[in-house]
Coordinates of C-alpha atoms in Angstrom, one line a residue:
X1 CA 24.0 -15.0 -6.1
X2 CA 21.9 -14.7 -3.0
X3 CA 23.9 -14.1 0.2
X4 CA 22.9 -16.0 3.3
X5 CA 24.8 -13.9 5.8
X6 CA 21.8 -11.7 6.2
X7 CA 19.3 -14.5 6.5
X8 CA 20.2 -14.7 10.2
X9 CA 18.8 -11.2 10.3
X10 CA 21.9 -9.4 11.5
X11 CA 25.4 -10.4 12.4
X12 CA 25.1 -10.4 16.2
X13 CA 21.7 -12.2 16.0
X14 CA 23.1 -15.4 14.4
X15 CA 24.5 -16.8 17.6
X16 CA 21.5 -16.1 19.8
X17 CA 19.1 -17.5 17.2
X18 CA 21.0 -20.7 16.6
X19 CA 21.6 -21.2 20.4
X20 CA 18.0 -20.6 21.2
X21 CA 16.8 -23.3 18.8
X22 CA 19.6 -25.7 19.8
X23 CA 18.7 -25.5 23.5
X24 CA 15.1 -25.9 22.8
X25 CA 15.7 -28.8 20.5
X26 CA 17.8 -30.8 22.9
X27 CA 15.3 -30.2 25.7
X28 CA 12.7 -32.0 23.6
X29 CA 15.1 -34.7 22.4
X30 CA 16.3 -35.5 25.9
X31 CA 12.7 -35.6 27.1
X32 CA 11.2 -37.8 24.5
X33 CA 14.0 -39.3 22.4
X34 CA 16.9 -40.3 24.6
X35 CA 19.7 -41.9 22.5
X36 CA 23.4 -42.2 22.4
X37 CA 25.4 -39.3 21.0
X38 CA 23.0 -36.5 21.8
X39 CA 25.3 -35.1 24.5
X40 CA 28.3 -35.1 22.3
X41 CA 26.4 -33.5 19.4
X42 CA 25.2 -30.7 21.7
X43 CA 28.8 -30.1 22.9
X44 CA 30.1 -29.9 19.4
X45 CA 27.4 -27.4 18.4
X46 CA 28.1 -25.3 21.5
X47 CA 31.8 -25.2 20.5
X48 CA 31.1 -24.3 16.8
X49 CA 28.5 -21.6 17.3
X50 CA 31.0 -18.9 18.3
X51 CA 33.2 -19.9 15.3
X52 CA 30.2 -19.5 13.0
X53 CA 29.7 -16.1 14.5
X54 CA 33.3 -15.1 13.9
X55 CA 32.9 -15.9 10.2
X56 CA 29.7 -14.0 9.8
X57 CA 31.1 -11.0 11.7
X58 CA 34.2 -10.7 9.5
X59 CA 32.8 -11.5 6.0
X60 CA 31.4 -8.7 3.9
X61 CA 28.1 -9.6 2.4
X62 CA 29.3 -8.1 -0.9
X63 CA 32.1 -10.7 -0.9
X64 CA 29.7 -13.6 -0.6
X65 CA 27.3 -12.2 -3.2
X66 CA 29.9 -11.8 -5.8
X67 CA 32.9 -14.0 -5.1
X68 CA 32.4 -17.0 -2.7
X69 CA 29.8 -19.5 -3.8
X70 CA 31.1 -22.2 -1.4
X71 CA 30.7 -19.8 1.6
X72 CA 27.2 -18.8 0.5
X73 CA 26.2 -22.5 0.1
X74 CA 27.4 -23.3 3.5
X75 CA 25.5 -20.5 5.1
X76 CA 22.3 -21.6 3.4
X77 CA 22.9 -25.1 4.8
X78 CA 23.0 -23.6 8.3
X79 CA 19.8 -21.6 7.6
X80 CA 17.9 -24.7 6.3
X81 CA 18.9 -26.7 9.3
X82 CA 17.9 -24.0 11.8
X83 CA 14.5 -23.5 10.1
X84 CA 13.8 -27.2 10.0
X85 CA 14.5 -27.4 13.7
X86 CA 12.2 -24.4 14.3
X87 CA 9.4 -26.0 12.3
X88 CA 9.7 -29.3 14.3
X89 CA 9.8 -27.4 17.6
X90 CA 6.8 -25.3 16.5
X91 CA 4.9 -28.5 15.7
X92 CA 5.8 -30.2 19.0
X93 CA 4.5 -27.1 20.9
X94 CA 1.3 -27.2 18.8
X95 CA 0.7 -30.9 19.8
X96 CA 1.5 -30.2 23.5
X97 CA -0.9 -27.3 23.5
X98 CA -3.6 -29.4 21.9
X99 CA -3.1 -32.2 24.5
X100 CA -3.4 -29.7 27.3
X101 CA -6.7 -28.5 26.0
X102 CA -7.9 -32.1 25.8
X103 CA -6.8 -32.7 29.3
X104 CA -8.9 -29.8 30.5
X105 CA -12.0 -31.3 28.8
X106 CA -11.3 -34.7 30.2
X107 CA -11.2 -33.3 33.7
X108 CA -14.9 -32.6 33.3
X109 CA -15.8 -36.1 32.3
X110 CA -18.0 -37.9 34.7
X111 CA -17.2 -41.7 34.6
X112 CA -13.8 -43.2 35.3
X113 CA -14.2 -45.5 32.2
X114 CA -14.5 -42.4 30.0
X115 CA -11.3 -41.0 31.5
X116 CA -9.5 -44.3 31.1
X117 CA -10.7 -44.6 27.5
X118 CA -9.4 -41.1 26.7
X119 CA -6.0 -41.8 28.4
X120 CA -5.5 -44.9 26.2
X121 CA -6.2 -43.1 22.9
X122 CA -4.2 -40.1 24.0
X123 CA -1.1 -42.3 24.7
X124 CA -1.5 -44.0 21.2
X125 CA -1.7 -40.6 19.5
X126 CA 1.1 -39.2 21.7
X127 CA 3.5 -42.0 20.6
X128 CA 2.5 -41.4 16.9
X129 CA 3.3 -37.7 17.2
X130 CA 6.5 -37.9 19.2
X131 CA 8.7 -40.4 17.5
X132 CA 7.4 -43.7 16.3
X133 CA 6.5 -42.7 12.8
X134 CA 8.9 -41.9 9.9
X135 CA 7.7 -38.3 9.6
X136 CA 7.1 -37.5 13.2
X137 CA 8.2 -34.0 14.4
X138 CA 10.6 -35.5 16.9
X139 CA 12.4 -37.5 14.3
X140 CA 12.5 -34.5 12.0
X141 CA 13.9 -32.5 14.9
X142 CA 16.7 -35.0 15.5
X143 CA 17.5 -35.0 11.7
X144 CA 17.6 -31.2 11.7
X145 CA 20.1 -31.3 14.6
X146 CA 22.2 -33.8 12.8
X147 CA 22.2 -31.6 9.7
X148 CA 23.1 -28.5 11.8
X149 CA 25.9 -30.4 13.4
X150 CA 27.2 -31.5 10.0
X151 CA 27.0 -28.0 8.6
X152 CA 28.6 -26.5 11.7
X153 CA 31.6 -28.7 11.3
X154 CA 32.2 -27.0 8.0
X155 CA 33.1 -23.7 9.7
X156 CA 36.7 -24.9 10.0
X157 CA 37.0 -24.7 6.2
X158 CA 36.3 -21.0 6.3
X159 CA 38.2 -20.0 9.5
X160 CA 41.5 -20.4 7.7
X161 CA 40.6 -18.0 4.9
X162 CA 38.7 -15.4 7.0
X163 CA 41.8 -13.3 7.5
X164 CA 42.3 -13.2 3.7
X165 CA 38.9 -11.6 3.2
X166 CA 39.1 -7.8 3.0
X167 CA 36.3 -5.3 2.3
X168 CA 36.6 -3.9 -1.2
X169 CA 37.9 -0.4 -1.4
X170 CA 35.4 2.3 -2.2
X171 CA 37.5 3.4 -5.1
X172 CA 37.3 -0.1 -6.7
X173 CA 34.3 0.0 -9.1
X174 CA 32.0 -3.0 -8.8
X175 CA 29.2 -4.1 -11.0
X176 CA 26.0 -2.1 -10.9
X177 CA 23.1 -4.2 -9.6
X178 CA 20.2 -4.1 -12.0
X179 CA 17.2 -4.7 -9.8
X180 CA 13.5 -5.0 -10.8
X181 CA 11.8 -2.4 -8.7
X182 CA 8.2 -1.7 -7.8
X183 CA 7.0 0.8 -5.3
X184 CA 3.8 2.6 -4.9
X185 CA 3.9 6.4 -4.5
X186 CA 1.1 9.0 -4.1
X187 CA 0.5 12.7 -4.5
X188 CA 0.6 13.4 -0.7
X189 CA 3.9 15.1 0.1
X190 CA 6.2 12.6 1.9
X191 CA 8.8 15.0 3.2
X192 CA 8.0 17.0 6.3
X193 CA 9.9 19.9 4.8
X194 CA 11.3 20.6 1.4
X195 CA 14.6 22.4 0.8
X196 CA 15.3 24.2 -2.4
X197 CA 13.7 23.3 -5.8
X198 CA 11.9 26.7 -6.1
X199 CA 13.4 27.4 -9.6
X200 CA 12.5 24.0 -10.9
X201 CA 9.0 24.2 -9.4
X202 CA 8.3 27.6 -11.0
X203 CA 9.4 26.4 -14.4
X204 CA 7.2 23.3 -14.3
X205 CA 4.2 25.1 -12.9
X206 CA 4.5 27.8 -15.5
X207 CA 4.6 25.2 -18.3
X208 CA 1.7 23.3 -16.9
X209 CA -0.6 26.3 -16.5
X210 CA 0.2 28.0 -19.8
X211 CA -3.1 28.4 -21.8
X212 CA -4.1 28.8 -25.4
X213 CA -7.1 30.5 -27.2
X214 CA -8.7 27.1 -27.8
X215 CA -8.9 26.3 -24.0
X216 CA -11.9 24.2 -23.0
X217 CA -12.9 23.2 -26.5
X218 CA -13.6 19.5 -27.0
X219 CA -11.3 17.9 -29.5
X220 CA -12.5 14.8 -31.3
X221 CA -9.3 14.0 -33.2
X222 CA -5.9 12.5 -32.4
X223 CA -4.6 15.5 -30.6
X224 CA -1.4 14.5 -28.5
X225 CA -1.4 15.5 -24.9
X226 CA 1.5 17.8 -24.0
X227 CA 4.1 15.9 -21.9
X228 CA 6.9 17.1 -19.6
X229 CA 9.4 14.8 -18.0
X230 CA 11.5 15.4 -14.8
X231 CA 14.7 13.4 -15.4
X232 CA 17.2 12.5 -12.7
X233 CA 18.9 9.6 -11.0
X234 CA 17.3 7.8 -8.0
X235 CA 17.2 9.7 -4.8
X236 CA 17.6 13.2 -6.4
X237 CA 14.0 14.3 -5.5
X238 CA 11.9 13.8 -8.6
X239 CA 8.9 12.4 -6.8
X240 CA 9.1 15.0 -4.0
X241 CA 9.2 17.8 -6.6
X242 CA 6.1 16.3 -8.4
X243 CA 4.3 16.1 -5.0
X244 CA 5.2 19.7 -4.2
X245 CA 3.8 20.8 -7.6
X246 CA 0.4 19.1 -6.9
X247 CA 0.1 21.3 -3.7
X248 CA 0.6 24.6 -5.5
X249 CA -2.6 26.6 -5.6
X250 CA -2.1 27.6 -9.2
X251 CA -2.3 23.9 -10.2
X252 CA -5.4 23.3 -8.1
X253 CA -7.1 26.3 -9.8
X254 CA -6.0 25.5 -13.3
X255 CA -6.9 21.8 -13.4
X256 CA -10.2 20.2 -12.5
X257 CA -8.4 17.1 -11.2
X258 CA -4.9 15.8 -10.7
X259 CA -4.4 12.1 -11.4
X260 CA -1.4 10.3 -9.8
X261 CA -0.2 6.9 -11.0
X262 CA 2.9 5.0 -10.0
X263 CA 4.5 3.1 -13.0
X264 CA 7.8 1.6 -12.1
X265 CA 9.1 -1.4 -14.1
X266 CA 5.8 -3.3 -14.2
X267 CA 4.4 -1.3 -17.1
X268 CA 1.1 -2.6 -18.5
X269 CA -1.4 -0.3 -20.3
X270 CA -4.4 -2.2 -18.8
X271 CA -3.0 -1.7 -15.2
X272 CA -2.3 2.0 -15.7
X273 CA -5.7 2.6 -17.3
X274 CA -7.4 0.9 -14.4
X275 CA -5.4 3.0 -11.9
X276 CA -6.3 6.3 -13.7
X277 CA -10.0 5.4 -13.7
X278 CA -9.8 4.5 -10.0
X279 CA -8.0 7.8 -9.2
X280 CA -10.7 9.9 -10.9
X281 CA -13.8 7.9 -9.8
X282 CA -12.5 6.7 -6.5
X283 CA -13.7 3.2 -7.3
X284 CA -12.0 0.2 -9.0
X285 CA -13.4 -0.7 -12.5
X286 CA -15.5 -3.9 -12.4
X287 CA -14.1 -5.1 -15.7
X288 CA -10.6 -5.6 -16.8
X289 CA -10.5 -6.3 -20.6
X290 CA -8.5 -3.8 -22.5
X291 CA -11.3 -2.6 -24.8
X292 CA -13.7 -2.1 -22.0
X293 CA -11.1 -0.2 -19.9
X294 CA -10.1 2.0 -22.8
X295 CA -13.7 3.0 -23.6
X296 CA -14.4 3.6 -19.9
X297 CA -11.3 5.8 -19.6
X298 CA -12.2 7.8 -22.7
X299 CA -15.7 8.5 -21.3
X300 CA -14.4 9.4 -17.9
X301 CA -11.9 12.0 -19.1
X302 CA -13.4 13.4 -22.2
X303 CA -14.8 16.6 -20.5
X304 CA -12.2 17.0 -17.8
X305 CA -9.1 19.2 -17.9
X306 CA -6.7 17.0 -16.0
X307 CA -3.1 16.8 -15.0
X308 CA -1.9 13.2 -15.2
X309 CA 1.3 12.5 -13.2
X310 CA 3.1 9.2 -14.1
X311 CA 5.6 8.7 -11.4
X312 CA 8.8 6.6 -11.6
X313 CA 8.7 5.6 -15.3
X314 CA 11.7 3.3 -15.9
X315 CA 11.8 2.8 -19.6
X316 CA 10.1 3.4 -22.9
X317 CA 11.0 0.0 -24.6
X318 CA 7.4 -1.2 -24.6
X319 CA 6.3 1.3 -27.3
X320 CA 3.1 -0.7 -27.9
X321 CA 2.1 -0.4 -24.3
X322 CA 2.6 3.4 -24.4
X323 CA 0.5 3.6 -27.6
X324 CA -2.3 1.6 -26.0
X325 CA -2.3 4.0 -23.0
X326 CA -2.2 7.2 -25.1
X327 CA -4.9 6.0 -27.5
X328 CA -7.4 6.5 -24.7
X329 CA -6.1 10.0 -23.9
X330 CA -6.1 11.6 -27.3
X331 CA -9.7 12.8 -27.2
X332 CA -10.6 15.5 -24.7
X333 CA -10.5 19.2 -23.8
X334 CA -7.6 21.5 -24.4
X335 CA -5.4 22.2 -21.4
X336 CA -4.9 18.6 -20.2
X337 CA -1.3 17.7 -19.6
X338 CA 1.0 14.9 -18.5
X339 CA 4.0 15.2 -16.1
X340 CA 6.2 12.2 -15.6
X341 CA 9.3 11.4 -13.5
X342 CA 12.0 9.1 -14.8
X343 CA 15.6 8.1 -14.3
X344 CA 16.0 7.8 -18.1
X345 CA 15.7 10.2 -21.0
X346 CA 12.7 8.8 -22.8
X347 CA 12.7 8.9 -26.6
X348 CA 10.0 11.4 -27.6
X349 CA 10.7 14.4 -29.8
X350 CA 7.6 16.4 -28.6
X351 CA 8.3 15.9 -24.9
X352 CA 9.6 18.8 -22.7
X353 CA 12.5 17.7 -20.4
X354 CA 13.7 19.1 -17.1
X355 CA 17.0 17.6 -15.9
X356 CA 17.0 17.5 -12.1
X357 CA 20.4 18.0 -10.5
X358 CA 21.5 17.9 -6.9
X359 CA 20.6 20.6 -4.3
X360 CA 22.8 23.6 -3.9
X361 CA 25.4 23.2 -1.2
X362 CA 23.6 25.6 1.2
X363 CA 20.3 23.8 0.6
X364 CA 21.8 20.4 1.2
X365 CA 23.5 21.6 4.4
X366 CA 20.1 22.8 5.7
X367 CA 18.6 19.5 4.8
X368 CA 21.4 17.6 6.6
X369 CA 21.2 19.8 9.7
X370 CA 17.4 19.4 9.8
X371 CA 17.7 15.6 10.0
X372 CA 20.9 15.1 12.0
X373 CA 20.4 17.5 14.9
X374 CA 17.7 16.9 17.5
X375 CA 17.6 20.5 18.6
X376 CA 16.4 23.3 16.2
X377 CA 19.6 25.1 16.7
X378 CA 22.7 23.2 15.4
X379 CA 24.9 25.6 17.3
X380 CA 24.3 23.3 20.3
X381 CA 26.8 21.0 18.6
X382 CA 29.4 23.5 17.5
X383 CA 32.2 20.9 17.6
X384 CA 30.3 18.9 14.8
X385 CA 29.7 21.9 12.5
X386 CA 32.9 21.6 10.5
X387 CA 32.6 17.9 10.0
X388 CA 28.9 18.2 9.2
X389 CA 29.6 20.8 6.5
X390 CA 32.3 18.6 4.9
X391 CA 30.0 15.6 4.8
X392 CA 27.0 17.6 3.4
X393 CA 29.2 19.0 0.7
X394 CA 30.6 15.6 -0.2
X395 CA 27.1 14.2 -0.7
X396 CA 26.7 16.3 -3.9
X397 CA 23.1 17.5 -3.1
X398 CA 21.4 14.1 -3.2
X399 CA 18.5 14.5 -0.8
X400 CA 17.8 10.8 -0.1
X401 CA 21.5 10.0 0.7
X402 CA 21.7 13.1 2.8
X403 CA 18.7 12.1 5.0
X404 CA 19.9 8.5 5.4
X405 CA 23.4 9.5 6.3
X406 CA 22.1 12.1 8.8
X407 CA 20.1 9.3 10.4
X408 CA 23.2 7.1 10.6
X409 CA 25.4 9.8 12.1
X410 CA 22.7 10.8 14.6
X411 CA 23.5 7.5 16.4
X412 CA 26.9 8.7 17.4
X413 CA 27.2 12.5 17.8
X414 CA 31.0 12.6 18.2
X415 CA 33.6 14.3 16.0
X416 CA 35.7 11.2 15.9
X417 CA 32.9 9.1 14.4
X418 CA 31.8 11.7 11.9
X419 CA 35.4 12.3 10.7
X420 CA 36.0 8.5 10.4
X421 CA 32.8 8.2 8.3
X422 CA 33.9 11.1 6.1
X423 CA 37.3 9.6 5.4
X424 CA 36.4 5.9 5.1
X425 CA 33.0 5.9 3.5
X426 CA 33.0 9.2 1.5
X427 CA 36.6 9.4 0.5
X428 CA 35.9 8.5 -3.2
X429 CA 32.2 9.5 -3.3
X430 CA 31.3 11.3 -6.5
X431 CA 27.5 11.3 -6.4
X432 CA 27.1 8.6 -9.1
X433 CA 24.5 5.8 -8.7
X434 CA 27.1 3.2 -7.9
X435 CA 28.5 5.3 -5.0
X436 CA 25.0 6.1 -3.8
X437 CA 24.2 2.4 -3.5
X438 CA 27.4 1.8 -1.6
X439 CA 26.7 4.4 0.9
X440 CA 23.1 3.1 1.4
X441 CA 24.5 -0.4 2.0
X442 CA 26.9 1.0 4.6
X443 CA 23.9 2.5 6.4
X444 CA 22.0 -0.7 6.2
X445 CA 24.8 -2.9 7.5
X446 CA 25.2 -0.5 10.5
X447 CA 21.6 -0.9 11.5
X448 CA 21.0 -2.7 14.8
X449 CA 20.5 -6.5 14.1
X450 CA 16.9 -6.4 15.1
X451 CA 16.2 -3.8 12.4
X452 CA 17.7 -6.0 9.7
X453 CA 15.4 -8.9 10.3
X454 CA 11.9 -10.1 9.3
X455 CA 9.5 -10.5 12.2
X456 CA 8.1 -13.4 10.3
X457 CA 11.3 -15.3 11.0
X458 CA 10.3 -15.6 14.7
X459 CA 13.6 -14.2 15.9
X460 CA 12.6 -10.8 17.2
X461 CA 10.7 -12.1 20.2
X462 CA 13.6 -14.4 21.2
X463 CA 16.2 -11.6 21.1
X464 CA 14.1 -9.0 22.8
X465 CA 12.4 -11.1 25.5
X466 CA 9.2 -13.1 25.4
X467 CA 7.4 -10.6 27.6
X468 CA 7.4 -8.0 24.9
X469 CA 4.5 -8.1 22.4
X470 CA 5.8 -9.0 18.9
X471 CA 3.5 -6.3 17.4
X472 CA 4.9 -3.6 19.6
X473 CA 8.5 -4.7 18.8
X474 CA 7.7 -4.6 15.1
X475 CA 6.1 -1.1 15.4
X476 CA 9.2 0.1 17.2
X477 CA 11.4 -1.3 14.4
X478 CA 9.3 0.6 11.8
X479 CA 9.5 3.8 13.9
X480 CA 13.3 3.5 14.0
X481 CA 13.6 2.8 10.3
X482 CA 11.4 5.8 9.6
X483 CA 13.6 8.0 11.7
X484 CA 16.6 6.8 9.7
X485 CA 14.7 7.6 6.4
X486 CA 14.5 4.0 5.3
X487 CA 10.7 4.4 5.3
X488 CA 8.2 7.3 5.3
X489 CA 4.9 7.2 7.2
X490 CA 1.8 8.5 5.3
X491 CA -1.9 8.6 5.5
X492 CA -4.3 7.1 2.9
X493 CA -8.1 7.3 2.6
X494 CA -8.9 3.6 2.1
X495 CA -12.7 3.8 2.4
X496 CA -13.8 6.9 0.5
X497 CA -17.4 6.6 1.3
X498 CA -16.7 6.4 5.0
X499 CA -13.8 8.9 4.9
X500 CA -11.6 6.5 6.9
X501 CA -7.8 7.1 6.9
X502 CA -5.1 4.7 7.7
X503 CA -1.4 5.0 8.3
X504 CA 0.9 3.1 5.9
X505 CA 4.6 3.1 5.1
X506 CA 6.3 3.9 1.8
X507 CA 9.8 3.2 0.7
X508 CA 11.9 5.2 -1.7
X509 CA 12.7 3.4 -5.0
X510 CA 16.5 3.4 -4.1
X511 CA 15.7 1.9 -0.7
X512 CA 13.5 -0.6 -2.5
X513 CA 16.5 -1.4 -4.8
X514 CA 18.6 -1.9 -1.7
X515 CA 16.0 -4.1 0.0
X516 CA 15.6 -6.2 -3.1
X517 CA 19.4 -6.7 -3.3
X518 CA 19.8 -7.5 0.3
X519 CA 16.9 -10.1 0.3
X520 CA 17.7 -11.7 -3.1
X521 CA 17.3 -15.4 -2.8
X522 CA 15.0 -15.0 0.2
X523 CA 12.2 -12.8 -1.3
X524 CA 10.8 -12.8 -4.8
X525 CA 8.0 -11.1 -6.8
X526 CA 6.9 -12.6 -10.1
X527 CA 4.6 -11.2 -12.8
X528 CA 4.5 -14.0 -15.4
X529 CA 5.3 -17.7 -16.0
X530 CA 8.8 -17.0 -17.2
X531 CA 9.6 -15.1 -14.0
X532 CA 8.7 -18.2 -11.9
X533 CA 11.6 -20.1 -13.5
X534 CA 14.1 -17.6 -12.2
X535 CA 13.1 -17.9 -8.6
X536 CA 15.7 -19.7 -6.5
X537 CA 14.7 -22.7 -4.4
X538 CA 16.0 -20.8 -1.3
X539 CA 13.0 -18.4 -1.5
X540 CA 11.1 -17.9 1.8
X541 CA 8.7 -15.1 0.8
X542 CA 6.9 -15.1 -2.6
X543 CA 4.5 -12.6 -4.2
X544 CA 2.7 -13.6 -7.4
X545 CA 1.0 -10.9 -9.5
X546 CA -1.8 -11.9 -11.9
X547 CA -2.0 -15.6 -11.1
X548 CA -4.9 -15.8 -13.6
X549 CA -2.4 -15.7 -16.5
X550 CA -0.3 -18.5 -15.2
X551 CA -0.7 -22.1 -16.7
X552 CA -1.8 -24.7 -14.2
X553 CA 1.5 -26.6 -14.5
X554 CA 3.5 -23.5 -13.6
X555 CA 1.3 -22.8 -10.6
X556 CA 1.8 -26.4 -9.4
X557 CA 5.5 -26.1 -9.8
X558 CA 5.5 -23.6 -6.8
X559 CA 5.3 -26.8 -4.6
X560 CA 9.1 -27.1 -5.1
X561 CA 9.6 -24.1 -2.8
X562 CA 9.5 -26.3 0.3
X563 CA 10.9 -23.6 2.6
X564 CA 8.3 -21.0 1.6
X565 CA 7.0 -19.1 4.6
X566 CA 4.9 -16.4 2.9
X567 CA 2.9 -16.5 -0.2
X568 CA 0.8 -13.6 -1.6
X569 CA -1.4 -13.7 -4.6
X570 CA -2.0 -10.2 -6.0
X571 CA -4.5 -8.9 -8.7
X572 CA -6.4 -12.1 -9.2
X573 CA -8.8 -10.8 -11.8
X574 CA -11.1 -13.1 -13.9
X575 CA -9.6 -16.2 -12.3
X576 CA -10.8 -19.6 -13.5
X577 CA -11.8 -22.5 -11.4
X578 CA -9.0 -24.8 -12.6
X579 CA -6.5 -22.0 -11.6
X580 CA -8.1 -21.8 -8.1
X581 CA -7.8 -25.6 -7.7
X582 CA -4.1 -25.4 -8.6
X583 CA -3.5 -22.6 -6.1
X584 CA -5.3 -24.7 -3.4
X585 CA -3.2 -27.7 -4.2
X586 CA 0.0 -25.7 -3.9
X587 CA -0.9 -24.1 -0.6
X588 CA -1.8 -27.4 0.9
X589 CA 1.7 -28.8 0.0
X590 CA 3.7 -25.9 1.5
X591 CA 3.9 -27.1 5.0
X592 CA 6.2 -24.4 6.3
X593 CA 3.8 -21.5 5.5
X594 CA 3.3 -18.8 8.1
X595 CA 1.4 -16.2 6.0
X596 CA -1.1 -16.7 3.2
X597 CA -2.8 -13.7 1.5
X598 CA -5.0 -13.9 -1.6
X599 CA -8.0 -12.1 -3.2
X600 CA -9.6 -14.6 -5.5
X601 CA -12.5 -13.7 -7.9
X602 CA -13.8 -17.2 -7.6
X603 CA -15.1 -19.7 -5.1
X604 CA -12.6 -22.0 -3.4
X605 CA -12.2 -24.3 -0.5
X606 CA -9.1 -22.7 1.2
X607 CA -10.4 -23.0 4.8
X608 CA -10.4 -26.7 4.5
X609 CA -6.9 -26.8 3.0
X610 CA -5.4 -24.8 5.9
X611 CA -6.2 -27.5 8.5
X612 CA -2.9 -29.3 8.1
X613 CA -0.7 -26.2 7.9
X614 CA 0.3 -26.1 11.6
X615 CA 2.7 -23.1 11.3
X616 CA 0.2 -20.6 9.9
X617 CA 0.1 -17.3 11.8
X618 CA -1.7 -15.0 9.4
X619 CA -4.4 -15.8 6.8
X620 CA -6.2 -13.3 4.6
X621 CA -8.4 -14.7 1.9
X622 CA -11.2 -12.8 0.3
X623 CA -13.6 -13.7 -2.5
X624 CA -15.7 -11.8 -5.0

């Protein structure tokens, strides 16, 4: 179930957000739509908003996700009403701005008749926009306030049970959340400093650089490529170790090229083959049929001694997909090898395996001190040393959790806070995946409210002051999340021919799991027609991968997501005109859209379709 507690972007943000829109809504209603009952409605809302806040402050999001459907439904009703009010206000502001621009033009008109004529038509249009039509923004605003008033009354039903809601004990096992994850990784080392892993690194480098007497001969038979897998749970450092290996001079000297491909759960042979070709040639293949890609890959790699790194492999259930991939890799010179990282022990008798365990206690303490102490010398915080050592030991050598917890503790450098965290949050921590996710959730819930929200929701600027530039606020949020190890900042060469580098952020797969869990019901990413049927109607941000494979009726069904604010179409290869027409039709009906992004390999008429989407902030549409 999707929790709506977090849709207000942080507990203490709920009250200011609702109050902001309520005040703005009634200022418009009193100005243009005076009617009986508005004053009483506003008073009721003002009285109920603090009660709403008290429910949100007390309730644990886990409780809503897993045990209280009624409470979750009520919170979504609040969210819907607030957003409808926001949309109506946004539209009214749009019309006001439009009229002001027209007034400036009229001031330059010469004749009094022209001015009088403009004033007449302006008044007619003004009435149409502000309340005399069934779908006018002002009437929709009044209806949104009525819905919010009705939903707010429901808070009384939950105030009586709030005291009965307690946070689940950490020693009470809960279900493991199975989350479809996708994240992009690269060979560039993410960590600013790596602690430990020397023994594991030496073993892997030794295996990778071992040679035979047949080195450099071209083999024209089905010779399997030697494979080694680094196996360990999320956050243990598999990707970091693989990145560290690519930086070793012995690897650079032994292999002509190192190819890095992120796999994750979205495993398709065609996609991986295309990524491998792009990594070697630095250009994306211009064709995407499997036969053409397979032949191109074979020709590209047949004389190259390469190291192929497949990062974040989740499963080996799709045997046919693996066979399609390896069929293109069988022919080539001796010495080529494959290294993959995975959470699971993949079924392959000829594969070398390296189980990756946690860091040694001393190594993990070094990592903890590196991230928690501002000064190079931890002795400046002698009073925290004992508590810090206990915490680092309790984290069982998991690097990701250690970095995140260090960032969390850095916000309150007192012995009392550290000991309380040790007793309450790590009392039953045993290093398993379930406990790791619990600790990461604790760190998330303790983030400042502004860091838990989407800037696209329009709430950041209201809570930080209109004078601040929204972009600056967003960048500061990213900077804080990076310091707390929720993100990592990297550089990528986007334009190889111009040697241009850009900064971008990456998220660890466990953090991606956490983000997916937190935003369930609000954000969705679908890869096929069946996936679209599982998307909840509450979704606000939708990403569609490979729209070319979706039937027209499935595409048109996206129109049911009336509250959608973001839609992104990814990997639109070989798209047909009828598909483009369906996409255009859908976009035109989604009136609440703020962001549209698509790369379509076909001609379309998107610009004309955007004219009636008054809430759009960002449009990125490119064509072949």
